[in-house]
XYZ file of C-alpha atoms in Angstrom:
555
model
C 30.721 16.688 12.723
C 31.945 19.118 15.484
C 35.604 18.718 15.916
C 37.938 18.496 12.977
C 39.647 15.412 12.455
C 44.017 16.187 13.114
C 44.671 13.445 9.963
C 43.126 14.781 7.174
C 45.068 12.778 4.257
C 44.238 8.679 3.482
C 45.009 6.338 1.168
C 41.090 5.723 0.948
C 37.870 7.608 1.627
C 34.869 5.281 1.897
C 31.458 7.011 1.452
C 28.184 5.117 2.847
C 28.055 2.051 5.148
C 26.451 -0.218 2.792
C 27.891 -3.788 2.624
C 29.768 -3.683 -0.485
C 31.591 0.309 0.859
C 31.575 -1.787 4.351
C 33.787 -5.165 3.370
C 36.237 -3.012 0.877
C 36.573 -0.204 4.078
C 37.394 -3.306 6.189
C 39.708 -5.231 3.766
C 41.415 -2.427 2.662
C 42.186 -1.358 7.023
C 43.087 -4.986 7.352
C 46.040 -4.682 4.781
C 47.544 -1.521 6.023
C 45.828 1.266 4.815
C 44.709 4.664 5.770
C 41.069 4.621 5.243
C 38.424 7.669 5.978
C 34.600 6.109 6.358
C 31.925 8.416 5.800
C 28.092 8.016 5.791
C 25.869 11.099 6.147
C 23.144 8.967 7.959
C 22.999 8.641 11.224
C 22.750 4.816 11.129
C 24.621 2.120 9.710
C 23.799 0.701 5.701
C 22.666 3.221 3.748
C 20.511 1.136 1.222
C 21.153 -2.071 2.891
C 19.445 -0.942 6.255
C 17.812 -2.257 8.927
C 15.230 -0.253 11.580
C 14.044 -0.132 14.707
C 10.191 0.526 14.576
C 10.834 4.160 15.528
C 13.041 4.505 12.560
C 11.357 2.165 9.835
C 8.571 4.854 10.853
C 10.793 8.141 10.778
C 12.034 6.552 7.157
C 8.582 6.252 6.398
C 7.189 9.755 7.001
C 10.400 11.102 5.750
C 9.631 9.506 2.638
C 5.725 10.752 2.096
C 6.808 14.155 2.930
C 6.089 17.061 0.391
C 8.066 19.904 -0.902
C 11.203 18.146 -1.978
C 14.241 19.701 -3.973
C 15.398 19.741 -7.191
C 18.593 16.943 -7.893
C 21.486 19.280 -8.186
C 23.227 18.270 -11.463
C 26.337 20.142 -13.277
C 28.745 20.825 -10.563
C 30.577 18.598 -8.240
C 28.272 18.541 -5.533
C 27.157 16.129 -3.333
C 23.669 15.934 -2.849
C 23.532 12.750 -1.179
C 19.756 13.034 1.102
C 17.959 13.665 -2.510
C 19.576 11.058 -4.080
C 18.982 8.454 -1.754
C 15.188 9.763 -0.930
C 14.496 9.722 -5.200
C 14.952 5.814 -4.811
C 11.722 5.103 -2.863
C 8.638 5.484 -4.585
C 4.782 4.320 -3.559
C 5.417 4.267 0.410
C 2.984 2.998 2.484
C 3.042 2.055 5.468
C -0.220 1.036 8.133
C -0.504 -0.029 11.772
C -3.433 -1.863 12.708
C -6.054 -2.629 15.997
C -7.191 -4.613 17.642
C -11.024 -5.376 18.283
C -12.200 -3.149 21.948
C -14.116 -5.096 24.314
C -17.710 -4.043 24.334
C -18.057 -2.861 27.781
C -14.987 -0.539 27.225
C -16.260 0.817 23.480
C -19.739 1.358 25.319
C -18.063 3.498 28.220
C -16.355 5.625 26.122
C -19.556 5.947 23.648
C -21.407 7.191 26.646
C -17.593 9.359 27.822
C -18.111 10.961 24.281
C -21.705 11.792 24.241
C -21.517 13.918 27.472
C -18.184 15.782 25.723
C -14.837 14.047 26.758
C -12.403 14.738 23.861
C -11.697 11.768 22.159
C -7.355 12.664 23.162
C -8.559 11.633 26.466
C -8.762 7.859 25.571
C -6.052 8.443 23.510
C -2.685 6.300 25.022
C -0.102 9.148 23.623
C 4.087 8.725 23.907
C 5.474 10.877 26.669
C 8.464 11.655 24.993
C 8.699 14.765 23.160
C 9.898 13.176 20.327
C 7.616 9.979 20.050
C 4.899 12.733 20.157
C 5.948 13.887 17.077
C 6.046 10.684 15.506
C 2.508 10.317 17.265
C 1.157 13.501 15.661
C 2.824 13.489 12.346
C 1.254 9.116 11.862
C -2.160 10.258 13.053
C -3.017 13.859 11.357
C -6.069 12.883 9.874
C -9.654 14.040 11.046
C -11.401 11.567 12.499
C -14.970 10.346 12.196
C -17.668 8.937 14.707
C -17.572 5.615 12.919
C -13.771 5.264 13.010
C -13.145 6.456 16.534
C -12.717 2.921 18.262
C -10.504 1.620 15.314
C -7.906 4.989 16.053
C -8.166 4.242 19.855
C -7.260 0.623 19.117
C -4.826 1.520 16.400
C -3.145 4.202 18.794
C -2.716 1.990 21.807
C -0.902 -0.698 19.294
C 1.309 2.514 17.999
C 2.161 3.342 21.664
C 3.125 -0.336 22.424
C 5.267 -0.684 19.158
C 7.740 2.598 20.393
C 7.819 1.257 23.709
C 9.341 -2.108 22.120
C 11.089 -0.389 19.236
C 14.745 -1.904 20.210
C 13.409 -5.163 19.986
C 12.329 -5.425 15.778
C 14.980 -5.076 13.017
C 13.243 -4.634 10.268
C 15.385 -5.466 7.199
C 14.989 -3.180 4.285
C 16.758 -5.386 1.722
C 15.913 -8.925 2.865
C 18.748 -11.401 2.182
C 19.943 -14.818 3.577
C 23.575 -16.598 3.133
C 24.086 -19.548 1.268
C 26.193 -22.071 3.410
C 29.103 -22.436 0.452
C 29.362 -19.153 -0.440
C 32.621 -17.370 -0.566
C 31.309 -14.886 2.139
C 31.345 -17.611 4.946
C 34.303 -18.876 4.205
C 35.798 -14.901 4.442
C 33.673 -14.495 7.768
C 35.551 -17.812 9.183
C 38.994 -17.252 7.738
C 39.059 -13.729 8.542
C 37.835 -14.007 12.010
C 35.325 -11.516 10.818
C 32.749 -14.369 11.745
C 33.140 -14.280 15.559
C 31.023 -10.418 15.421
C 27.960 -12.347 13.813
C 25.080 -14.562 14.524
C 23.392 -16.878 12.468
C 20.666 -19.147 12.385
C 20.037 -21.954 9.810
C 16.862 -21.571 7.194
C 15.199 -25.276 7.341
C 12.297 -24.572 4.750
C 11.581 -23.860 1.232
C 7.493 -23.547 0.316
C 6.014 -22.902 -2.694
C 2.592 -21.168 -3.462
C 0.448 -23.401 -5.084
C -2.541 -22.179 -6.663
C -4.889 -25.670 -6.663
C -4.591 -25.082 -2.729
C -4.247 -21.566 -2.227
C -1.393 -22.193 0.188
C 2.045 -22.875 0.444
C 3.223 -26.537 0.396
C 7.013 -27.310 1.363
C 9.489 -28.220 -0.891
C 12.219 -30.807 -0.192
C 15.061 -28.759 0.583
C 17.038 -31.447 2.401
C 18.263 -35.300 2.077
C 15.860 -35.560 4.955
C 13.031 -34.002 3.962
C 13.092 -35.513 -0.117
C 12.404 -38.974 2.305
C 10.117 -37.431 5.148
C 7.799 -35.349 3.275
C 4.307 -37.172 2.323
C 3.334 -34.383 -0.255
C 5.798 -35.432 -2.981
C 4.912 -38.993 -4.470
C 7.420 -41.677 -4.388
C 8.182 -41.510 -8.325
C 8.839 -37.805 -7.857
C 11.201 -38.349 -5.139
C 12.787 -40.880 -7.078
C 12.944 -38.325 -9.838
C 14.332 -35.570 -7.639
C 16.962 -37.355 -5.688
C 18.351 -38.930 -9.627
C 18.666 -34.968 -10.633
C 19.657 -33.590 -7.749
C 23.029 -36.211 -7.765
C 23.504 -35.390 -11.283
C 23.333 -31.546 -10.461
C 25.536 -32.773 -7.666
C 28.311 -34.083 -9.795
C 27.566 -33.127 -13.343
C 30.108 -33.233 -16.405
C 29.269 -31.345 -19.525
C 30.580 -34.188 -21.375
C 27.718 -36.550 -20.241
C 25.202 -37.860 -23.042
C 22.426 -36.283 -21.295
C 24.078 -32.898 -22.709
C 23.657 -33.693 -25.995
C 21.640 -31.961 -28.974
C 20.649 -29.666 -25.601
C 22.072 -26.289 -27.227
C 18.313 -25.439 -28.251
C 16.646 -26.092 -24.615
C 16.614 -23.973 -21.846
C 16.542 -25.393 -18.325
C 12.880 -25.955 -17.777
C 12.900 -27.774 -21.268
C 15.741 -29.621 -20.031
C 14.326 -31.147 -17.181
C 11.969 -32.222 -18.889
C 12.823 -33.924 -21.949
C 15.676 -35.361 -19.725
C 14.510 -35.856 -16.561
C 10.691 -36.201 -17.174
C 10.011 -33.467 -14.349
C 7.365 -31.598 -15.158
C 4.449 -29.466 -13.212
C 5.014 -28.267 -9.527
C 8.455 -30.564 -8.978
C 9.789 -28.637 -11.618
C 8.803 -25.203 -10.760
C 10.157 -25.895 -7.003
C 13.659 -27.017 -8.656
C 13.580 -23.565 -11.004
C 12.203 -21.108 -8.552
C 13.027 -22.490 -5.248
C 16.133 -24.389 -5.318
C 17.576 -22.797 -8.234
C 16.418 -19.500 -8.281
C 16.657 -18.990 -11.836
C 13.694 -18.810 -14.282
C 12.656 -20.940 -16.343
C 14.021 -19.801 -19.796
C 17.138 -19.574 -18.575
C 20.309 -21.588 -19.744
C 21.276 -25.295 -19.031
C 24.442 -24.299 -17.499
C 22.944 -21.001 -15.214
C 20.585 -23.589 -14.312
C 22.627 -26.727 -13.441
C 25.140 -24.265 -11.460
C 22.521 -22.312 -9.055
C 21.478 -26.093 -8.255
C 24.858 -27.382 -7.580
C 25.389 -24.337 -5.493
C 22.333 -25.771 -3.533
C 22.960 -29.003 -3.222
C 26.449 -28.541 -1.838
C 25.732 -25.957 0.716
C 22.499 -28.673 1.957
C 23.782 -30.006 5.047
C 27.067 -27.746 5.684
C 25.706 -26.014 9.440
C 21.737 -27.583 9.395
C 19.584 -29.582 7.468
C 19.413 -26.403 5.324
C 21.264 -24.849 2.507
C 21.063 -21.580 3.488
C 22.174 -19.123 6.861
C 19.991 -16.227 8.182
C 22.028 -13.641 9.745
C 20.640 -12.203 13.462
C 19.995 -8.721 14.138
C 19.317 -7.961 10.489
C 20.718 -9.089 7.255
C 23.319 -6.988 5.159
C 23.071 -3.783 7.764
C 24.634 -6.075 10.661
C 27.313 -8.039 7.947
C 28.336 -4.559 7.025
C 28.972 -3.521 10.350
C 30.819 -6.484 11.247
C 33.289 -5.393 8.243
C 33.548 -2.151 9.981
C 34.154 -2.880 13.224
C 37.452 -4.581 11.681
C 38.328 -1.347 10.005
C 38.091 0.256 12.974
C 39.993 -2.257 14.836
C 43.177 -1.850 12.188
C 43.280 2.329 12.462
C 40.222 2.831 10.203
C 38.400 6.529 11.268
C 34.617 6.560 11.375
C 32.172 9.631 10.687
C 28.541 8.794 10.670
C 25.621 12.089 10.531
C 28.515 13.639 8.291
C 26.794 15.777 5.778
C 29.481 16.365 2.245
C 29.283 19.427 0.272
C 31.492 18.630 -3.010
C 34.449 16.845 -4.220
C 37.445 18.162 -5.025
C 38.717 17.518 -8.816
C 42.105 18.536 -10.423
C 40.529 19.701 -13.471
C 43.779 18.939 -15.652
C 44.510 15.450 -14.625
C 40.464 14.881 -13.983
C 41.372 13.205 -10.239
C 39.039 13.398 -7.470
C 41.559 14.689 -4.920
C 39.366 14.554 -1.730
C 36.117 15.757 -0.661
C 34.621 18.784 1.783
C 31.888 18.513 4.496
C 29.258 20.931 4.964
C 31.182 22.688 7.509
C 34.072 23.149 5.119
C 36.375 20.510 6.462
C 38.606 18.920 3.485
C 39.657 15.384 3.638
C 42.472 14.181 0.727
C 42.785 10.868 -0.682
C 44.392 8.613 -2.994
C 41.014 7.049 -4.226
C 37.789 7.608 -3.460
C 35.376 4.354 -3.142
C 31.455 5.178 -2.991
C 27.777 4.486 -3.123
C 26.154 5.547 -5.886
C 23.610 8.151 -3.674
C 26.730 9.771 -3.032
C 27.963 10.616 -6.670
C 26.927 13.716 -8.443
C 24.382 12.843 -10.843
C 26.289 14.031 -14.247
C 28.563 11.592 -13.886
C 26.044 8.957 -14.234
C 24.439 6.749 -17.274
C 21.617 8.705 -18.602
C 19.714 5.739 -20.318
C 16.472 4.798 -19.621
C 17.116 1.741 -18.489
C 19.849 2.253 -15.948
C 18.415 0.877 -13.133
C 15.746 -1.337 -11.842
C 12.291 -1.102 -9.373
C 12.147 -3.822 -6.488
C 8.789 -4.141 -5.159
C 9.573 -4.391 -1.270
C 6.649 -5.481 1.444
C 6.866 -5.941 5.252
C 4.315 -7.910 7.314
C 4.655 -7.945 11.021
C 1.918 -10.731 12.555
C 1.015 -12.098 15.581
C 0.550 -15.588 13.558
C 2.821 -17.899 10.631
C 2.486 -16.904 7.463
C 4.341 -19.196 5.663
C 2.269 -22.385 6.688
C -1.090 -23.119 8.021
C -0.222 -26.368 8.677
C 0.074 -25.554 12.422
C 0.464 -29.501 13.922
C 3.353 -30.070 11.732
C 5.254 -26.745 12.178
C 4.542 -25.768 15.836
C 8.420 -25.126 15.993
C 9.936 -21.854 14.719
C 11.505 -22.541 12.077
C 12.664 -20.149 9.419
C 11.525 -20.623 5.698
C 12.112 -19.051 2.575
C 8.988 -19.350 -0.071
C 8.231 -18.449 -3.504
C 5.287 -17.750 -5.642
C 6.191 -18.686 -9.479
C 4.990 -16.995 -12.200
C 1.275 -17.342 -13.283
C 0.975 -17.981 -9.452
C -2.488 -16.746 -7.501
C -0.794 -13.428 -6.369
C -1.293 -12.302 -10.025
C 2.691 -12.198 -10.785
C 2.414 -13.349 -14.598
C 6.279 -12.136 -15.583
C 8.244 -12.995 -12.476
C 8.551 -14.821 -8.993
C 7.447 -13.246 -5.471
C 10.359 -14.442 -3.158
C 9.696 -14.064 0.425
C 11.800 -14.639 3.867
C 10.241 -15.812 7.596
C 11.557 -14.783 10.668
C 10.484 -14.759 14.237
C 12.237 -13.884 17.242
C 15.119 -16.384 16.989
C 16.552 -14.040 14.463
C 15.519 -10.977 16.926
C 13.740 -9.592 13.634
C 10.600 -8.726 16.617
C 9.676 -9.568 19.869
C 8.608 -12.953 21.126
C 5.357 -14.308 19.629
C 5.631 -11.912 16.688
C 6.586 -12.992 12.826
C 8.338 -10.723 10.355
C 7.736 -11.736 6.428
C 9.761 -9.548 4.447
C 8.302 -10.060 0.217
C 10.078 -8.813 -2.910
C 9.500 -9.284 -6.888
C 10.928 -7.306 -9.709
C 7.701 -7.684 -11.510
C 6.842 -4.458 -13.271
C 2.976 -4.691 -12.477
C 1.598 -1.536 -10.774
C 1.312 -2.802 -6.666
C 2.685 -6.033 -7.693
C 2.956 -7.397 -3.991
C -0.710 -6.620 -2.479
C -2.847 -9.892 -4.241
C -0.158 -11.953 -2.504
C -0.436 -10.282 0.806
C -3.818 -10.455 0.758
C -3.563 -14.111 0.345
C -0.899 -14.612 2.885
C -3.227 -12.507 5.477
C -6.545 -13.415 4.486
C -7.950 -9.982 4.359
C -5.286 -8.896 6.808
C -5.753 -11.196 9.670
C -3.046 -11.496 11.979
C -1.345 -8.415 10.890
C 0.200 -5.727 13.083
C 2.617 -3.719 10.977
C 2.352 -3.217 6.802
C 4.791 -1.396 4.602
C 4.866 -1.267 1.152
C 7.832 0.389 -1.023
C 9.823 0.648 -4.178
C 13.172 0.662 -4.248
C 15.339 1.640 -7.237
C 19.054 -0.477 -7.603
C 21.437 0.405 -10.219
C 24.167 -1.891 -10.985
C 27.488 -0.312 -11.147
C 28.984 -2.287 -14.360
C 25.870 -1.355 -16.352
C 26.644 1.424 -18.921
C 30.168 1.291 -18.094
C 30.944 3.063 -21.367
C 28.312 5.571 -20.542
C 29.724 6.815 -16.861
C 31.601 10.074 -16.446
C 33.466 9.637 -13.357
C 36.878 10.774 -12.293
C 39.771 8.684 -12.846
C 39.931 7.253 -8.913
C 36.496 7.034 -7.688
C 34.647 3.769 -7.543
C 31.348 3.189 -7.532
C 29.606 0.683 -5.429
C 26.544 -1.222 -6.711
C 22.882 -0.972 -4.869
C 21.561 -4.481 -3.596
C 20.023 -6.541 -6.185
C 17.030 -8.821 -5.633
C 18.659 -12.078 -5.583
C 17.865 -13.761 -2.235
C 22.353 -14.507 -1.337
C 24.712 -12.550 -1.126
C 26.802 -13.598 -4.368
C 26.832 -10.587 -6.454
C 27.740 -7.937 -3.087
C 30.764 -9.845 -2.641
C 32.024 -10.734 -5.980
C 31.814 -6.600 -6.844
C 33.377 -6.157 -2.926
C 36.844 -8.505 -4.398
C 36.864 -7.196 -7.791
C 36.804 -3.928 -6.574
C 39.663 -4.591 -4.054
C 42.092 -6.428 -6.866
C 41.195 -3.306 -9.136
C 42.654 -0.972 -6.994
C 45.319 -3.046 -4.812
C 46.649 -6.058 -7.644
C 45.610 -9.506 -7.570
C 48.670 -10.690 -5.815
C 47.498 -8.559 -2.434
C 45.573 -11.409 -0.221
C 41.975 -9.877 0.443
C 40.963 -10.287 4.106
C 43.705 -12.771 5.229
C 43.350 -15.236 7.902
C 43.739 -13.520 10.963
C 47.065 -13.944 13.011
C 47.283 -15.471 16.834
C 48.469 -12.330 17.761
C 45.776 -10.257 16.468
C 42.720 -12.484 18.220
C 42.519 -10.361 20.917
C 42.210 -7.122 19.075
C 38.863 -9.028 17.707
C-alpha cells in the first residue's frame, strides 16, 4: 500500500478474505460497523482460493521452492506467508501432451541431426512474466528419447497460458445444499444477486464390481427412471426416504436402537444392504457407516428436503469458483456499506496492551498502524505462540485437480451426452484403496466457468491417512492418464478454531476463523460465521438483514 489511509481507527479489522472472514466483514459492515478488511495476498480467498492456470502454476512453483524460512515464534509478529506455505505439502503438478504427428516428428528429427537447437521448435510465451513461469517449469534437462514429448507438452503449456483466464480452478471445492442456511441468507440479504449457480443433477458411486461409476438415484425422478436399481430396492429406498423426510423419534422403528449405528439401523429396520446402503450413507447422507442414527437421519432429512428446490437435484454449484466467489460477494456488500479494502498488504505485528492483554491494532510492513476494537483473523495471520500446540490440532486433506478433455464421472456416453454437473463418492473399501475414509469428487465443465469449452474439471479429496491417497482413484478414472491435460496433487492442512479452545493463548479481543473443512457443503463455515457475529454483537442484532428498497440501487 503506497498511500496511508486517512482513517486509522475502526470497530473491526478483518485479516484474510477467506469465506468465514468475508461473511463477517459483510455482515458487520451491513449493520453500520466501521470495517477494515486486509489480505496479504493480491487475490481474494486465502485458503479458499480459486486460480486461473497462470495463478495455479505460480502457486505450485512457490510451494515447491527450496530454502523456506523458519516460522517466527514468541513475539507479536505476523508471519503470514510462512504460515500459509506450511499448510501445503506433497504438491505435484503435471502438464500433459498430445502425440505429435509422425511427419512433424520426422522433420524435427532431421533438423536436430543437422544441429538445429531444440529451443527453435519451442513455442515459448512472448510475455516476460510468462517466460519466467515457462523456464521455471521446464528447468530439467531433456534426453533425446523425451524430446517429442517435451515439445508437445510445451505447446500445451503455452496454449494454457493463453487461455489462463478461462480457468477457475477451486483449491477447496464445495457445493451449496439447496436448503442450507447460506441460500436463505443470499436471497434475503440481496448478496445472491452478485452470484450465479447451476443445479447439480447427478450423484455417482464407484462400483468396484464394474470398475466404473454407477448413478445413485438422487431425485424423485431418478427413483422411478433409474434402471440400475431393481424394483424391490426402489421400494425400499422410497420407503426409507419418506421416513427420513418425516421421521419422529417416537416412531416404533426407534425402539431398542440405542446400540445401533446408522449402517446397522438401515439394515435391521429397512432391510437395506449392499450398494444401496452405501449409497444412502456415503452419497446421500454424506456420513460414515458408524455414525449415530441421529446424525445419519438428520443429514438424510436435509438432503430429501433440498431435492427439487431449484432443479431436480439437492445441490447448487457456484459459477466462477465456489467459496472464493461467494466470499467476494460478501466483500462487495462490505464495501457498499463503507468497508475499506486493502489487498497485497504485508503485515508486521500486532499491538498488544500488556496490562489488559487486549489487541489495540495492527502494524503494516510500511509502519502504518491501524487501531480497532476487535480483530477477526484467519488462523494463518495469528502468531504461532497463541495457537494450541497439540499434535492433533488440525488434519491433512489430500486433494487433486484434474483437467481433462473427456468426462470422468461416467463412461455411459449414450446416457449422459449433455453437460450435467455431478458429484461422486468412492466408499471405504473401494478399488481406489481408501480403506479408512471415503473419497469425494465434484465434476464440472465449461458451464460452471471452471474451464474452456470442451474441457472438464474433476476435483477429488479425502481425509484418508494413507500415503498417496488419491493416486489410485485418479488412475481408475483416467485409465492411465488418458484424456488428462492438467493434474495437480496436494495435501492441505486445515484447522478448526473451536478445537482445543482451552489451549488457545489469544489476546482477549482477537477471534480466529477456521480453515475450510473436508465436508461437501458450506454448513459448518456459515454456522461459525453466525456464531462469531452474535458473539461480537449480541443475539438481539439481526445477521444480514433483508435489503431495504432504498438500498437496492447500491447493490
